Amino acid sequence: MSGSHINGNPPRKRKLIEVALPLEAISRASKADKDRKVGTIKNIHKWFAPMPAPAWRALLFAATIDDPGDTDRRAELLNIIEGLVPDKGTAPSQEALKRARAALAEQGSELPTVLDPFCGGGSTLVEAQRLGFPTVASDLNPVPALVTRVETQLVPSVLGKPAVTGPGGGFEGIADDPLAGLLADVEHYAGLVEQQVRDQVGHLYEPVAGGEVVAWLWARTVPCANPACTIPLPLYSSPWLSKQKGREAWLRPVPAGRAIRFEIGEGAAPTVPNATKKDGRGGKFTCPACGTDVDEKYIRKSGLDDRMGLQMLAVAIDDGAIGRRFVPEPADSLTAAVGVPIDAPDLEFPTQALGFRIQAYGLKNHQDLYTPRQLHTLGAFADAVAEVPSWVQRDGGDEAQATAISSVLAICVSKMAQANSSQSRWRLRDGPPKAEPAFGRQAIPMLWDFAEVNPFGGSVGSWAAQVTTVTAGLKALPRIPHSGAVWQMDARKAGSLVPEGSALVATDPPYFAQIPYADLSDYFYVWLRRAVAGVHPDLFGTMATPKTDELIANPYRQGGQEKARQYFIDGFVDVFSSLKTASRSDLPMVVIYAHRQEENKDGEMSSSAWDALLEAMITAGIGVVGTWPIHATNSTRQRGQASNALASYIVMICRPRDAAAVSVDRRGFISALREELPGALKELQQSSIPAVDLAQAAIGPGMAVFSRYAKVTEPDGSGMRVRKALSCINDELARVLSEQEGDFDADTRWCVRWFEQYQWEQGSFGEAELLANALNTSLHGLEDAGVVKARAGKAAMLRPEELPASYDPVADHRTSVWEVAVHLSRVLEAKGAGSGVDAAGVLLARARPRIEDDAIKELAYLLYSICERKGWSESGRRFNNLVSSWPDLQTAARAAERQGAVPTQDSLAFDVAGEGDEEDLLF
């Protein structure tokens, strides 16, 4: 329908985002964007938990365009969105953008200003500009404010201008690409910066015979705890320097007087000397000289007593071949004699902070994260970039060019710090090993050993590599000459940045207490401030990033968990109240959140993050009118399934709650949930949202019911709190999933009940038989079907890996939903020939004449919910993977059908389990 009457008010047009989205296409593009390593705006600068650009592109279009109320025209608009989100996560074609802009122009009204008060890495605003929207952004944190300013304000201001210097300054280059002038300038002045830094600190980097140094590998040391030994004990976690086939290398520690020196072993040796770190969690190490063990408590005390040092383990060299060569520390190396510069960053770490553990080891100041020569080098690069504006203007460039060029080069310095500190890991892999920059996760952990990269080389972490990476990211920006505006501002006041009632609000707010954005950003801030404080005095006027007003629930800063939660709620009430004033009345707000609920001590699922954010929205008079799940990450992310992280983003479509909204009692709220939630969950399951995220996604339609009422009254007359509403939604979710069990065949219903009680373990044969009789099946028949084994008075489900690889549903005389689902999981999880998505697709195609796809997927959702409730992580992972792979499985099944891998219906001679002859069931 094209509009709706609410409490007698005139109808308003619904936007497409409130009716339909091509979720599979958006999710596929978003996952591809997450996986892309080069050529995206993520390459411009690190930000924490960025939202995929394709998702924003689709959502902004759908939030602005009217739903036509016509099926054919709606299909055309959905097709336009699919064109905006190419499968590989790349930018859309010019033709796709032309179609989208034309559709927006047909609306007949001026495009709204897209407003994001938590601009982060800038993807919201970049994609808004790509579609032609004007943009306004803000962030309390100067680091994302600078990054977004570069992307949406400074780069557009110089598009089409010839370069200040060299052939790249001619108009020929910019005729092909309006960005060519800026790119040429960045490359030119980057070279001048590097030359100046080489002149200042190049002598600190001694050449090594045999090739260019890629990295120096270091370990922290503490004195051995044995009073008779006390040698510097190197703390390193792996003996391996390279596991590349044919280029294997490893460390051999050799006691030498009052120290340990290292020799380099080569080749795929059957055994190599152990690292000093002992197996298991925590910091336990063994001295290679005397065999004395030291524990983490001792190491912490050594650090606090200023007895922690550094020792070089090896030098990694690029010798021109495909791989790395390793040599011991040169005998005459002066590296350890370099002193800390007097102008090193003098910024203390917080006493306590989310994601920080290093303070307990005596690392108290930001300068403690770097080797002395890294401090000299990063300082020299920052100081050289600070001179760039004067160089540009000396060469005839204007102020806009000077600002843009120096800002881009400052970002290169900041990215360089990410790979040039003791937070850089040496990563072993199938190919040549390499340094891995800081922030594989949102924390500053204690690393025992690390890689110091060569800033003047050509590998990861070098100045040349940073310039190449950042300019590649700039090339991913749209060529839109209209600059946005970016401010450093508290989000509580962000609504004042645009005229009242003019904006499309689209934002991805901070994740409650999961990421200490400001504390982490100081890592970058100290170098950015040194490089461009003169160019951006509004961003870098303080010694550190603002923290007092940061809108996260930080118990260390706000006096405990409950006070932190209330601070978060109060702050976001102000934020959403301000944004509601800025929002254009015909447009919804788009708010994206990703956070897992957790089981509390009473066994209920709850989430302080969801509770707090939703309570703030509702208090501010905003209701949730719809939600969409976008699956955008995969299991390879460093924070795995067991962590408090989602595989999906939950998109909430929000509008101001109607002033005439009525109240309802608890019974009325539950009744409305029972009427609306089953249909919403069916849609979520059809979208193949990962099973791990279903409970989180169900929050959306559940809260859409809750937030439409002015008040939900409890039996005692009090208003229902958000936390209780979420509990009711979870209860209804469990009920709906259980009711779906009734759609399964008898064999599958037995398997679900047995699995819920025993998983893959044994139970009593008598109990199994009683359950079979109650469900109108037989234990003997289940054995014959190949899903159960029974012997010696015991019964157990067959584990997936115990099922026969030769299984073919076409030849199966007793096919059940359970059997097909578990076989699909077996094939997906297996290795080698006859496994993987394509093989599973063939199996699905051959099962389709007997088993409905939706039934298999519903079973996987149900089994995952059982596993989550029971704490069965491995089985849960298996069934979540089955759901997550569903779109690929269906594609593979269709391909198998086209290739003739499926028999006709007429050739099927047997019945589905539970639907055969009565004699079969009594067998």
PDB file of N, CA and C in Angstrom, residues 859-899:
ATOM      1  N   LEU A 859      14.580 -26.031  10.136  1.00  0.00           N
ATOM      2  CA  LEU A 859      15.169 -26.989  11.072  1.00  0.00           C
ATOM      3  C   LEU A 859      16.536 -26.495  11.551  1.00  0.00           C
ATOM      4  N   ALA A 860      17.347 -25.957  10.642  1.00  0.00           N
ATOM      5  CA  ALA A 860      18.670 -25.454  11.025  1.00  0.00           C
ATOM      6  C   ALA A 860      18.551 -24.320  12.024  1.00  0.00           C
ATOM      7  N   TYR A 861      17.590 -23.410  11.816  1.00  0.00           N
ATOM      8  CA  TYR A 861      17.361 -22.330  12.782  1.00  0.00           C
ATOM      9  C   TYR A 861      16.981 -22.891  14.155  1.00  0.00           C
ATOM     10  N   LEU A 862      16.070 -23.855  14.149  1.00  0.00           N
ATOM     11  CA  LEU A 862      15.619 -24.445  15.411  1.00  0.00           C
ATOM     12  C   LEU A 862      16.777 -25.129  16.126  1.00  0.00           C
ATOM     13  N   LEU A 863      17.576 -25.892  15.383  1.00  0.00           N
ATOM     14  CA  LEU A 863      18.688 -26.617  16.007  1.00  0.00           C
ATOM     15  C   LEU A 863      19.734 -25.642  16.550  1.00  0.00           C
ATOM     16  N   TYR A 864      19.977 -24.556  15.827  1.00  0.00           N
ATOM     17  CA  TYR A 864      20.922 -23.573  16.352  1.00  0.00           C
ATOM     18  C   TYR A 864      20.415 -22.979  17.661  1.00  0.00           C
ATOM     19  N   SER A 865      19.112 -22.664  17.722  1.00  0.00           N
ATOM     20  CA  SER A 865      18.571 -22.067  18.951  1.00  0.00           C
ATOM     21  C   SER A 865      18.699 -23.037  20.126  1.00  0.00           C
ATOM     22  N   ILE A 866      18.533 -24.330  19.857  1.00  0.00           N
ATOM     23  CA  ILE A 866      18.726 -25.342  20.905  1.00  0.00           C
ATOM     24  C   ILE A 866      20.185 -25.345  21.353  1.00  0.00           C
ATOM     25  N   CYS A 867      21.091 -25.351  20.387  1.00  0.00           N
ATOM     26  CA  CYS A 867      22.521 -25.377  20.720  1.00  0.00           C
ATOM     27  C   CYS A 867      22.938 -24.149  21.507  1.00  0.00           C
ATOM     28  N   GLU A 868      22.428 -22.989  21.127  1.00  0.00           N
ATOM     29  CA  GLU A 868      22.782 -21.762  21.838  1.00  0.00           C
ATOM     30  C   GLU A 868      22.291 -21.819  23.280  1.00  0.00           C
ATOM     31  N   ARG A 869      21.078 -22.319  23.461  1.00  0.00           N
ATOM     32  CA  ARG A 869      20.519 -22.413  24.810  1.00  0.00           C
ATOM     33  C   ARG A 869      21.286 -23.421  25.655  1.00  0.00           C
ATOM     34  N   LYS A 870      21.761 -24.484  25.026  1.00  0.00           N
ATOM     35  CA  LYS A 870      22.463 -25.544  25.746  1.00  0.00           C
ATOM     36  C   LYS A 870      23.965 -25.290  25.870  1.00  0.00           C
ATOM     37  N   GLY A 871      24.468 -24.301  25.150  1.00  0.00           N
ATOM     38  CA  GLY A 871      25.903 -24.050  25.186  1.00  0.00           C
ATOM     39  C   GLY A 871      26.717 -25.011  24.347  1.00  0.00           C
ATOM     40  N   TRP A 872      26.121 -25.601  23.310  1.00  0.00           N
ATOM     41  CA  TRP A 872      26.813 -26.560  22.438  1.00  0.00           C
ATOM     42  C   TRP A 872      27.409 -25.788  21.257  1.00  0.00           C
ATOM     43  N   SER A 873      28.568 -25.207  21.447  1.00  0.00           N
ATOM     44  CA  SER A 873      29.111 -24.269  20.470  1.00  0.00           C
ATOM     45  C   SER A 873      29.461 -24.929  19.141  1.00  0.00           C
ATOM     46  N   GLU A 874      30.034 -26.122  19.152  1.00  0.00           N
ATOM     47  CA  GLU A 874      30.467 -26.741  17.893  1.00  0.00           C
ATOM     48  C   GLU A 874      29.268 -27.125  17.033  1.00  0.00           C
ATOM     49  N   SER A 875      28.256 -27.744  17.638  1.00  0.00           N
ATOM     50  CA  SER A 875      27.051 -28.065  16.866  1.00  0.00           C
ATOM     51  C   SER A 875      26.352 -26.789  16.413  1.00  0.00           C
ATOM     52  N   GLY A 876      26.347 -25.774  17.282  1.00  0.00           N
ATOM     53  CA  GLY A 876      25.740 -24.500  16.910  1.00  0.00           C
ATOM     54  C   GLY A 876      26.433 -23.886  15.705  1.00  0.00           C
ATOM     55  N   ARG A 877      27.761 -23.937  15.712  1.00  0.00           N
ATOM     56  CA  ARG A 877      28.514 -23.403  14.575  1.00  0.00           C
ATOM     57  C   ARG A 877      28.134 -24.137  13.282  1.00  0.00           C
ATOM     58  N   ARG A 878      27.974 -25.435  13.382  1.00  0.00           N
ATOM     59  CA  ARG A 878      27.646 -26.262  12.215  1.00  0.00           C
ATOM     60  C   ARG A 878      26.303 -25.835  11.611  1.00  0.00           C
ATOM     61  N   PHE A 879      25.274 -25.687  12.457  1.00  0.00           N
ATOM     62  CA  PHE A 879      23.950 -25.364  11.923  1.00  0.00           C
ATOM     63  C   PHE A 879      23.858 -23.905  11.500  1.00  0.00           C
ATOM     64  N   ASN A 880      24.601 -23.027  12.159  1.00  0.00           N
ATOM     65  CA  ASN A 880      24.658 -21.635  11.711  1.00  0.00           C
ATOM     66  C   ASN A 880      25.301 -21.555  10.327  1.00  0.00           C
ATOM     67  N   ASN A 881      26.326 -22.361  10.111  1.00  0.00           N
ATOM     68  CA  ASN A 881      26.997 -22.370   8.809  1.00  0.00           C
ATOM     69  C   ASN A 881      26.063 -22.859   7.705  1.00  0.00           C
ATOM     70  N   LEU A 882      25.204 -23.813   8.045  1.00  0.00           N
ATOM     71  CA  LEU A 882      24.250 -24.314   7.059  1.00  0.00           C
ATOM     72  C   LEU A 882      23.310 -23.187   6.619  1.00  0.00           C
ATOM     73  N   VAL A 883      22.814 -22.404   7.587  1.00  0.00           N
ATOM     74  CA  VAL A 883      21.920 -21.293   7.243  1.00  0.00           C
ATOM     75  C   VAL A 883      22.669 -20.208   6.478  1.00  0.00           C
ATOM     76  N   SER A 884      23.865 -19.861   6.961  1.00  0.00           N
ATOM     77  CA  SER A 884      24.633 -18.789   6.323  1.00  0.00           C
ATOM     78  C   SER A 884      24.978 -19.126   4.882  1.00  0.00           C
ATOM     79  N   SER A 885      25.138 -20.415   4.594  1.00  0.00           N
ATOM     80  CA  SER A 885      25.509 -20.852   3.242  1.00  0.00           C
ATOM     81  C   SER A 885      24.295 -21.032   2.338  1.00  0.00           C
ATOM     82  N   TRP A 886      23.112 -20.798   2.851  1.00  0.00           N
ATOM     83  CA  TRP A 886      21.906 -21.160   2.117  1.00  0.00           C
ATOM     84  C   TRP A 886      21.791 -20.497   0.740  1.00  0.00           C
ATOM     85  N   PRO A 887      22.022 -19.188   0.606  1.00  0.00           N
ATOM     86  CA  PRO A 887      21.931 -18.605  -0.743  1.00  0.00           C
ATOM     87  C   PRO A 887      22.894 -19.274  -1.726  1.00  0.00           C
ATOM     88  N   ASP A 888      24.114 -19.564  -1.286  1.00  0.00           N
ATOM     89  CA  ASP A 888      25.076 -20.237  -2.169  1.00  0.00           C
ATOM     90  C   ASP A 888      24.637 -21.664  -2.479  1.00  0.00           C
ATOM     91  N   LEU A 889      24.043 -22.331  -1.492  1.00  0.00           N
ATOM     92  CA  LEU A 889      23.542 -23.687  -1.713  1.00  0.00           C
ATOM     93  C   LEU A 889      22.434 -23.693  -2.766  1.00  0.00           C
ATOM     94  N   GLN A 890      21.533 -22.725  -2.675  1.00  0.00           N
ATOM     95  CA  GLN A 890      20.440 -22.671  -3.642  1.00  0.00           C
ATOM     96  C   GLN A 890      20.964 -22.384  -5.053  1.00  0.00           C
ATOM     97  N   THR A 891      21.949 -21.500  -5.136  1.00  0.00           N
ATOM     98  CA  THR A 891      22.553 -21.219  -6.444  1.00  0.00           C
ATOM     99  C   THR A 891      23.188 -22.482  -7.013  1.00  0.00           C
ATOM    100  N   ALA A 892      23.915 -23.205  -6.166  1.00  0.00           N
ATOM    101  CA  ALA A 892      24.551 -24.450  -6.618  1.00  0.00           C
ATOM    102  C   ALA A 892      23.510 -25.494  -6.992  1.00  0.00           C
ATOM    103  N   ALA A 893      22.393 -25.541  -6.257  1.00  0.00           N
ATOM    104  CA  ALA A 893      21.337 -26.509  -6.573  1.00  0.00           C
ATOM    105  C   ALA A 893      20.694 -26.203  -7.919  1.00  0.00           C
ATOM    106  N   ARG A 894      20.469 -24.911  -8.192  1.00  0.00           N
ATOM    107  CA  ARG A 894      19.894 -24.541  -9.491  1.00  0.00           C
ATOM    108  C   ARG A 894      20.837 -24.915 -10.631  1.00  0.00           C
ATOM    109  N   ALA A 895      22.136 -24.703 -10.387  1.00  0.00           N
ATOM    110  CA  ALA A 895      23.116 -25.076 -11.403  1.00  0.00           C
ATOM    111  C   ALA A 895      23.088 -26.586 -11.648  1.00  0.00           C
ATOM    112  N   ALA A 896      22.954 -27.367 -10.571  1.00  0.00           N
ATOM    113  CA  ALA A 896      22.892 -28.829 -10.703  1.00  0.00           C
ATOM    114  C   ALA A 896      21.646 -29.253 -11.479  1.00  0.00           C
ATOM    115  N   GLU A 897      20.531 -28.574 -11.233  1.00  0.00           N
ATOM    116  CA  GLU A 897      19.296 -28.904 -11.946  1.00  0.00           C
ATOM    117  C   GLU A 897      19.432 -28.610 -13.438  1.00  0.00           C
ATOM    118  N   ARG A 898      20.095 -27.479 -13.751  1.00  0.00           N
ATOM    119  CA  ARG A 898      20.284 -27.141 -15.166  1.00  0.00           C
ATOM    120  C   ARG A 898      21.180 -28.162 -15.869  1.00  0.00           C
ATOM    121  N   GLN A 899      22.095 -28.750 -15.106  1.00  0.00           N
ATOM    122  CA  GLN A 899      23.026 -29.719 -15.671  1.00  0.00           C
ATOM    123  C   GLN A 899      22.469 -31.146 -15.688  1.00  0.00           C
TER     124      GLN A 899
END
